[in-house]
GROMACS .gro file of C-alpha atoms in nm:
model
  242
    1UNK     CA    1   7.139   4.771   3.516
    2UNK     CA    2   7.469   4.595   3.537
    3UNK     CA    3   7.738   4.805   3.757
    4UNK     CA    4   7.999   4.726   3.418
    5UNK     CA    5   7.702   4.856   3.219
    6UNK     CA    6   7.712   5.182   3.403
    7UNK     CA    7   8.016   5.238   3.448
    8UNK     CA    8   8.068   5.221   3.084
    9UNK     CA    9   7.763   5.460   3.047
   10UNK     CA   10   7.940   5.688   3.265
   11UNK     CA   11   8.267   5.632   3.126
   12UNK     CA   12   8.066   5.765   2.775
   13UNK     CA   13   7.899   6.044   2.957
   14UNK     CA   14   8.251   6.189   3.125
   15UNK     CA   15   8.317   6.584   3.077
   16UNK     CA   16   8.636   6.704   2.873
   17UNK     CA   17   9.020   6.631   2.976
   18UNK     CA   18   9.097   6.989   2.873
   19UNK     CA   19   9.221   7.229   3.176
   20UNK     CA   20   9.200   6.902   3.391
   21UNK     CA   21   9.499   6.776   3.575
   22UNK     CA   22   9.602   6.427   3.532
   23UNK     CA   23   9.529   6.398   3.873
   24UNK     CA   24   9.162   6.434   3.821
   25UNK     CA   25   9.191   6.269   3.524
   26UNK     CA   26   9.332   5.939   3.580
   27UNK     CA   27   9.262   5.938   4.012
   28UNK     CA   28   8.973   6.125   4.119
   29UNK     CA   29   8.684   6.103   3.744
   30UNK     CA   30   8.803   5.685   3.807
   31UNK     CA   31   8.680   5.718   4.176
   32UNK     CA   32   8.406   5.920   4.124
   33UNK     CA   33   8.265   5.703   3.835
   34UNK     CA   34   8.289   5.392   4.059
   35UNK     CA   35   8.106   5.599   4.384
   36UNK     CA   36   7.843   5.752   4.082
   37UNK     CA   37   7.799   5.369   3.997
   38UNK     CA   38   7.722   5.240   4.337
   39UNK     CA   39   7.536   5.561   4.410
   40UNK     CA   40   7.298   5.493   4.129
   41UNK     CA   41   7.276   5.129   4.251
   42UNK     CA   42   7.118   5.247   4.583
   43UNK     CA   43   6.897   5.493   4.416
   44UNK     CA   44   7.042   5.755   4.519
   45UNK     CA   45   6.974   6.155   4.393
   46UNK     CA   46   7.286   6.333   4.272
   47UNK     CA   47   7.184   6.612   4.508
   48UNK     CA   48   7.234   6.330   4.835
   49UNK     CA   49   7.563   6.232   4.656
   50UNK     CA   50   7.688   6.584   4.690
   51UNK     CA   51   7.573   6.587   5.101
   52UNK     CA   52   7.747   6.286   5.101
   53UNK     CA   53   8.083   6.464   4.971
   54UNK     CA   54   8.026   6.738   5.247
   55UNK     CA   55   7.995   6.485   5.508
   56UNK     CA   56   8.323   6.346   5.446
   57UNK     CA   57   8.503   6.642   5.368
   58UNK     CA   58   8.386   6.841   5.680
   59UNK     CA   59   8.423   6.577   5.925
   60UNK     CA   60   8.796   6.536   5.793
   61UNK     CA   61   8.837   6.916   5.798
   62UNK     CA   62   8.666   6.901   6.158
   63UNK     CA   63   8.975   6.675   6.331
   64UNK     CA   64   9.233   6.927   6.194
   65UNK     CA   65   9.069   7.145   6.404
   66UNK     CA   66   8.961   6.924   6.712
   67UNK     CA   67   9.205   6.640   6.727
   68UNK     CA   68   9.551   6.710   6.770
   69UNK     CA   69   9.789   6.633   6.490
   70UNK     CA   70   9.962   6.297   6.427
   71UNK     CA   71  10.060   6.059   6.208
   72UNK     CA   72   9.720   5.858   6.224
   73UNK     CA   73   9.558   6.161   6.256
   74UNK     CA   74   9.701   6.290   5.886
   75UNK     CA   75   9.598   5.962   5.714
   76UNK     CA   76   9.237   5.964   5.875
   77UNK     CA   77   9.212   6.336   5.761
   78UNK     CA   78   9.354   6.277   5.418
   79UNK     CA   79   9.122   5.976   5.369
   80UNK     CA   80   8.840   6.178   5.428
   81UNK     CA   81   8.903   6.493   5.198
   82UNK     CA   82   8.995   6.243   4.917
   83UNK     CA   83   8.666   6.054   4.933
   84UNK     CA   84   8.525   6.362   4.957
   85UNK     CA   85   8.675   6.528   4.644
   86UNK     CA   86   8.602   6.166   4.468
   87UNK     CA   87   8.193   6.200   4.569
   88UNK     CA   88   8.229   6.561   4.468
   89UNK     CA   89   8.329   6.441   4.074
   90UNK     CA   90   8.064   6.165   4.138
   91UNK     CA   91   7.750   6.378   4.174
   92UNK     CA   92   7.795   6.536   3.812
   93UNK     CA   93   7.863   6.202   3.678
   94UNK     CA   94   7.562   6.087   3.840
   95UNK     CA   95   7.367   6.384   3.743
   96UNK     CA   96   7.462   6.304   3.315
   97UNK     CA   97   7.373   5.911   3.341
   98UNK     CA   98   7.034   5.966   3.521
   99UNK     CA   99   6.982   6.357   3.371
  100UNK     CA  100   6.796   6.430   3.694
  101UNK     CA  101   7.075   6.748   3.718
  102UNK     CA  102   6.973   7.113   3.735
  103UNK     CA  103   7.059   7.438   3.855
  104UNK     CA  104   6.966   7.319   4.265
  105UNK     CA  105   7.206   7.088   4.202
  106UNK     CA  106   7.512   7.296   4.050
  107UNK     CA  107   7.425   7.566   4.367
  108UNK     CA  108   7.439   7.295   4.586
  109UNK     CA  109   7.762   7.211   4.467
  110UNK     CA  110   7.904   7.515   4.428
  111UNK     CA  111   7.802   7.609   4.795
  112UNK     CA  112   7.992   7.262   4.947
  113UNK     CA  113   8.268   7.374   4.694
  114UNK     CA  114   8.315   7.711   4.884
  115UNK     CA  115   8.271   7.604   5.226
  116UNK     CA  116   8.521   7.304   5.205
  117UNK     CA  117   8.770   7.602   5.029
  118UNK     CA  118   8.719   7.855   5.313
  119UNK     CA  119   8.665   7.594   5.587
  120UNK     CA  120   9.011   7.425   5.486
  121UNK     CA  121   9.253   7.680   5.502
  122UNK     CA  122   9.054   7.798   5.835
  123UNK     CA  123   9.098   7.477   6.037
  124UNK     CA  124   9.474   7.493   5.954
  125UNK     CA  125   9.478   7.827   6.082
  126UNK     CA  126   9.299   7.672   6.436
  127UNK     CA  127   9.562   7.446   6.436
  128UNK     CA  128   9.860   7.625   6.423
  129UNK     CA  129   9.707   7.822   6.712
  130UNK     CA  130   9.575   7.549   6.886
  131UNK     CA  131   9.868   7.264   6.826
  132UNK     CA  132  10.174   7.377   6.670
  133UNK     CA  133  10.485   7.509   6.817
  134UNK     CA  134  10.530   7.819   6.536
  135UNK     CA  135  10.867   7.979   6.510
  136UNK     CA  136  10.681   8.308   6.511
  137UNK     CA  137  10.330   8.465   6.498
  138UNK     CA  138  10.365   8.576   6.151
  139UNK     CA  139  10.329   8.190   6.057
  140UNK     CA  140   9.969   8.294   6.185
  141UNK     CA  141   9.911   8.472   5.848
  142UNK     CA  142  10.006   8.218   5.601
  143UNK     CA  143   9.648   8.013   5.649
  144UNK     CA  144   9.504   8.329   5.566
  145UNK     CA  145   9.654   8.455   5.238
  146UNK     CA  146   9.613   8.119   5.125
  147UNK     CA  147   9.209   8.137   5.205
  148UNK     CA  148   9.259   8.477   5.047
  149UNK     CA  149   9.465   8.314   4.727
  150UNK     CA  150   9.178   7.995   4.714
  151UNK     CA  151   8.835   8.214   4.739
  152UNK     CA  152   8.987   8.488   4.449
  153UNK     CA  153   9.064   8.237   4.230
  154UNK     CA  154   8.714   8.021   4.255
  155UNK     CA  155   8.577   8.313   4.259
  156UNK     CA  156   8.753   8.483   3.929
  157UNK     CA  157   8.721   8.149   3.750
  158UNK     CA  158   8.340   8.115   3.770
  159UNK     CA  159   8.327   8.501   3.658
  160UNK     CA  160   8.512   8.377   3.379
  161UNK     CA  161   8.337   8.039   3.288
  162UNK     CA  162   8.023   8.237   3.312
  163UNK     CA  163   8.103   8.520   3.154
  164UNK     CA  164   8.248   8.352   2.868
  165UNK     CA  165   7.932   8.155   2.841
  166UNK     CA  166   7.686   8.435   2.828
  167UNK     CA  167   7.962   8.579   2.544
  168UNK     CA  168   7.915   8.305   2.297
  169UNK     CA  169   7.595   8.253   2.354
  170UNK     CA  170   7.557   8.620   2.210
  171UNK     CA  171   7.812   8.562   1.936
  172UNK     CA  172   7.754   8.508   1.609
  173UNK     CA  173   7.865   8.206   1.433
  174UNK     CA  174   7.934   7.826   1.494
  175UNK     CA  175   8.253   7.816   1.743
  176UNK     CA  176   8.497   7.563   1.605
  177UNK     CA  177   8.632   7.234   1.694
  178UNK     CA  178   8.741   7.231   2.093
  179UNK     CA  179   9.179   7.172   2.039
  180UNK     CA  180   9.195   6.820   2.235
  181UNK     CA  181   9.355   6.803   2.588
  182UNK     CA  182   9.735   6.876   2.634
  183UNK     CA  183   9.886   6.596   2.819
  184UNK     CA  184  10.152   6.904   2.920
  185UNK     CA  185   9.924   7.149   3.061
  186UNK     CA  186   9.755   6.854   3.246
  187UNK     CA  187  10.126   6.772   3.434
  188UNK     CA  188  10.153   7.169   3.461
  189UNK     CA  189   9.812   7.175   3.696
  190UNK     CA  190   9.900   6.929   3.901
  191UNK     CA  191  10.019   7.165   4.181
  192UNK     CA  192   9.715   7.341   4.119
  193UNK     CA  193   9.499   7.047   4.204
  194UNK     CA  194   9.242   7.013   4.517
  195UNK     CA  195   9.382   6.608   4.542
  196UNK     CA  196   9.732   6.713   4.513
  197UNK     CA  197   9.625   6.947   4.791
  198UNK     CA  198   9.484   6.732   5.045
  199UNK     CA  199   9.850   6.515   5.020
  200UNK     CA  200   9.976   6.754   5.189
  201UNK     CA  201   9.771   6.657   5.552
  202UNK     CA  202   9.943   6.346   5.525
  203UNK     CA  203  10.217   6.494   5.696
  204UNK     CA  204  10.045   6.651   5.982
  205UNK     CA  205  10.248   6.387   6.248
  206UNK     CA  206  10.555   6.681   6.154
  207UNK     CA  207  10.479   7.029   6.191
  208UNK     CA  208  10.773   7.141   6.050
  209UNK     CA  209  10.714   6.929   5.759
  210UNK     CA  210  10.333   7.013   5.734
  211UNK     CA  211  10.453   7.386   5.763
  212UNK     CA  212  10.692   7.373   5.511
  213UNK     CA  213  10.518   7.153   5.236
  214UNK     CA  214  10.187   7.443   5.342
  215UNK     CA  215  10.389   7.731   5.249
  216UNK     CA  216  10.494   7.621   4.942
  217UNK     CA  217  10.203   7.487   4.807
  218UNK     CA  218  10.057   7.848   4.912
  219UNK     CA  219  10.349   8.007   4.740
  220UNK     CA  220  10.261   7.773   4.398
  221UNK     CA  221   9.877   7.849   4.465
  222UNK     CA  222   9.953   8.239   4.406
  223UNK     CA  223  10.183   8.209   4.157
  224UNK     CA  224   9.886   8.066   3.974
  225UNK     CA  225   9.637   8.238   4.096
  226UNK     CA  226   9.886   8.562   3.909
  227UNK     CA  227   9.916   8.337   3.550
  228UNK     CA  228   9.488   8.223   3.558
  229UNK     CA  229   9.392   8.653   3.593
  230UNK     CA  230   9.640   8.709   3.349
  231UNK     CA  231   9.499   8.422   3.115
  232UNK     CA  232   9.140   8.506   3.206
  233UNK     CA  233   9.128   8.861   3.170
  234UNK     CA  234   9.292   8.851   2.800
  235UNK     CA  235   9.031   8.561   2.687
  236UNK     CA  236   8.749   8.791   2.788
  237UNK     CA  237   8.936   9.084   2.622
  238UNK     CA  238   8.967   8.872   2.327
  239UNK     CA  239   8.554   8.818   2.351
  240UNK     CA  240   8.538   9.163   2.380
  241UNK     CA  241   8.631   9.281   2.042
  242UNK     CA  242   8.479   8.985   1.792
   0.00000   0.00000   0.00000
């Protein structure tokens, strides 16, 4: 098959825009359909495509903690984690055009998924130790309640997406029409994002720059984290009582 050919396959077989940043929309579904394309080229499972992503992402993750930071340093590690995050989007995509998917494969996934989010905030944490000149030990703590922030909210959101699952699956009825994707609450996620994240490593050759642009994305991460319980307790509420 023609790499146009699949790519428009997998164009055809993409997952909704809704509660998807543009980021993923528009940077990292376009990457990961062209790696999905050239994965199925080589003949590859969606299951290797998903090592693949882990590869990159934890030897990337692995120089924050090893290599001290630098300019080249931030581009090498931000190069890595976006490739990663790309191959991560490609395995699904790989998984709909070939259907060879299944639940080994969405555990696999889901285990890379929370390793890369604990493994992340942990290697930042080494650094500061290890590397940076901190104003104060308390900086020590900010890697941490943004672990914290990360693993609640992965964790609360797959309660929800399966939870709300198993609820209409026990409902009665034919759900409606799915409201199409708003292009605002697309720009709204964008701090939100894992790619948006991984920007931030770009400015590892200034601590006080990485430092600064790491507590505020923290800050942004658990104001979020505050609006998605919030949003996600009510919808379940709402199952609740049909």
């Amino acid at each position: 098959m023609e790499t146009t050919t699949v790519l428009g396959r997998l164009r055809g077989a993409q997952k909704t825009a809704k509660g998807v940043s543009l980021y993923s929309r528009y940077v990292n579904r376009p990457a990961g359909r062209v790696f999905a394309a050239a994965a199925y080229r080589l003949g590859m499972t969606p299951n290797q495509v998903t090592l693949t992503s882990a590869a990159f992402t934890f030897a990337a993750l692995a120089c924050v903690a090893l290599v001290r930071p630098g300019p080249g340093t931030g581009v090498l590690v931000y190069l890595g984690l976006a490739v990663g995050f790309a191959l991560d989007s490609a395995d699904g995509q790989l998984a709909r055009l070939t259907g060879r998917g299944g639940p080994d494969g969405e555990w696999l996934d889901h285990v890379v998924d929370c390793a890369k989010m604990i493994l992340v905030h942990t290697v930042v944490l080494i650094a500061f130790y290890r590397y940076f000149e901190l104003p104060g030990d308390v900086w020590l703590l900010l890697p941490l309640g943004f672990l914290f922030v990360a693993v609640l909210t992965f964790c609360a959101g797959l309660l929800r997406e399966q939870l709300g699952k198993a609820a209409a699956h026990g409902a009665a009825g034919v759900p409606g029409p799915a409201a199409p994707p708003s292009r605002l609450r697309a720009v709204a996620l964008l701090p939100a994002d894992y790619g948006v994240f991984c920007l931030v490593f770009l400015l590892l050759g200034d601590e006080t720059a990485f430092r600064t642009g790491y507590a505020v994305l923290a800050a942004v991460h658990a104001l979020f984290l505050v609006l998605f319980l919030t949003k996600w307790f009510r919808e379940l509420k709402a199952l609740r009582v049909r």
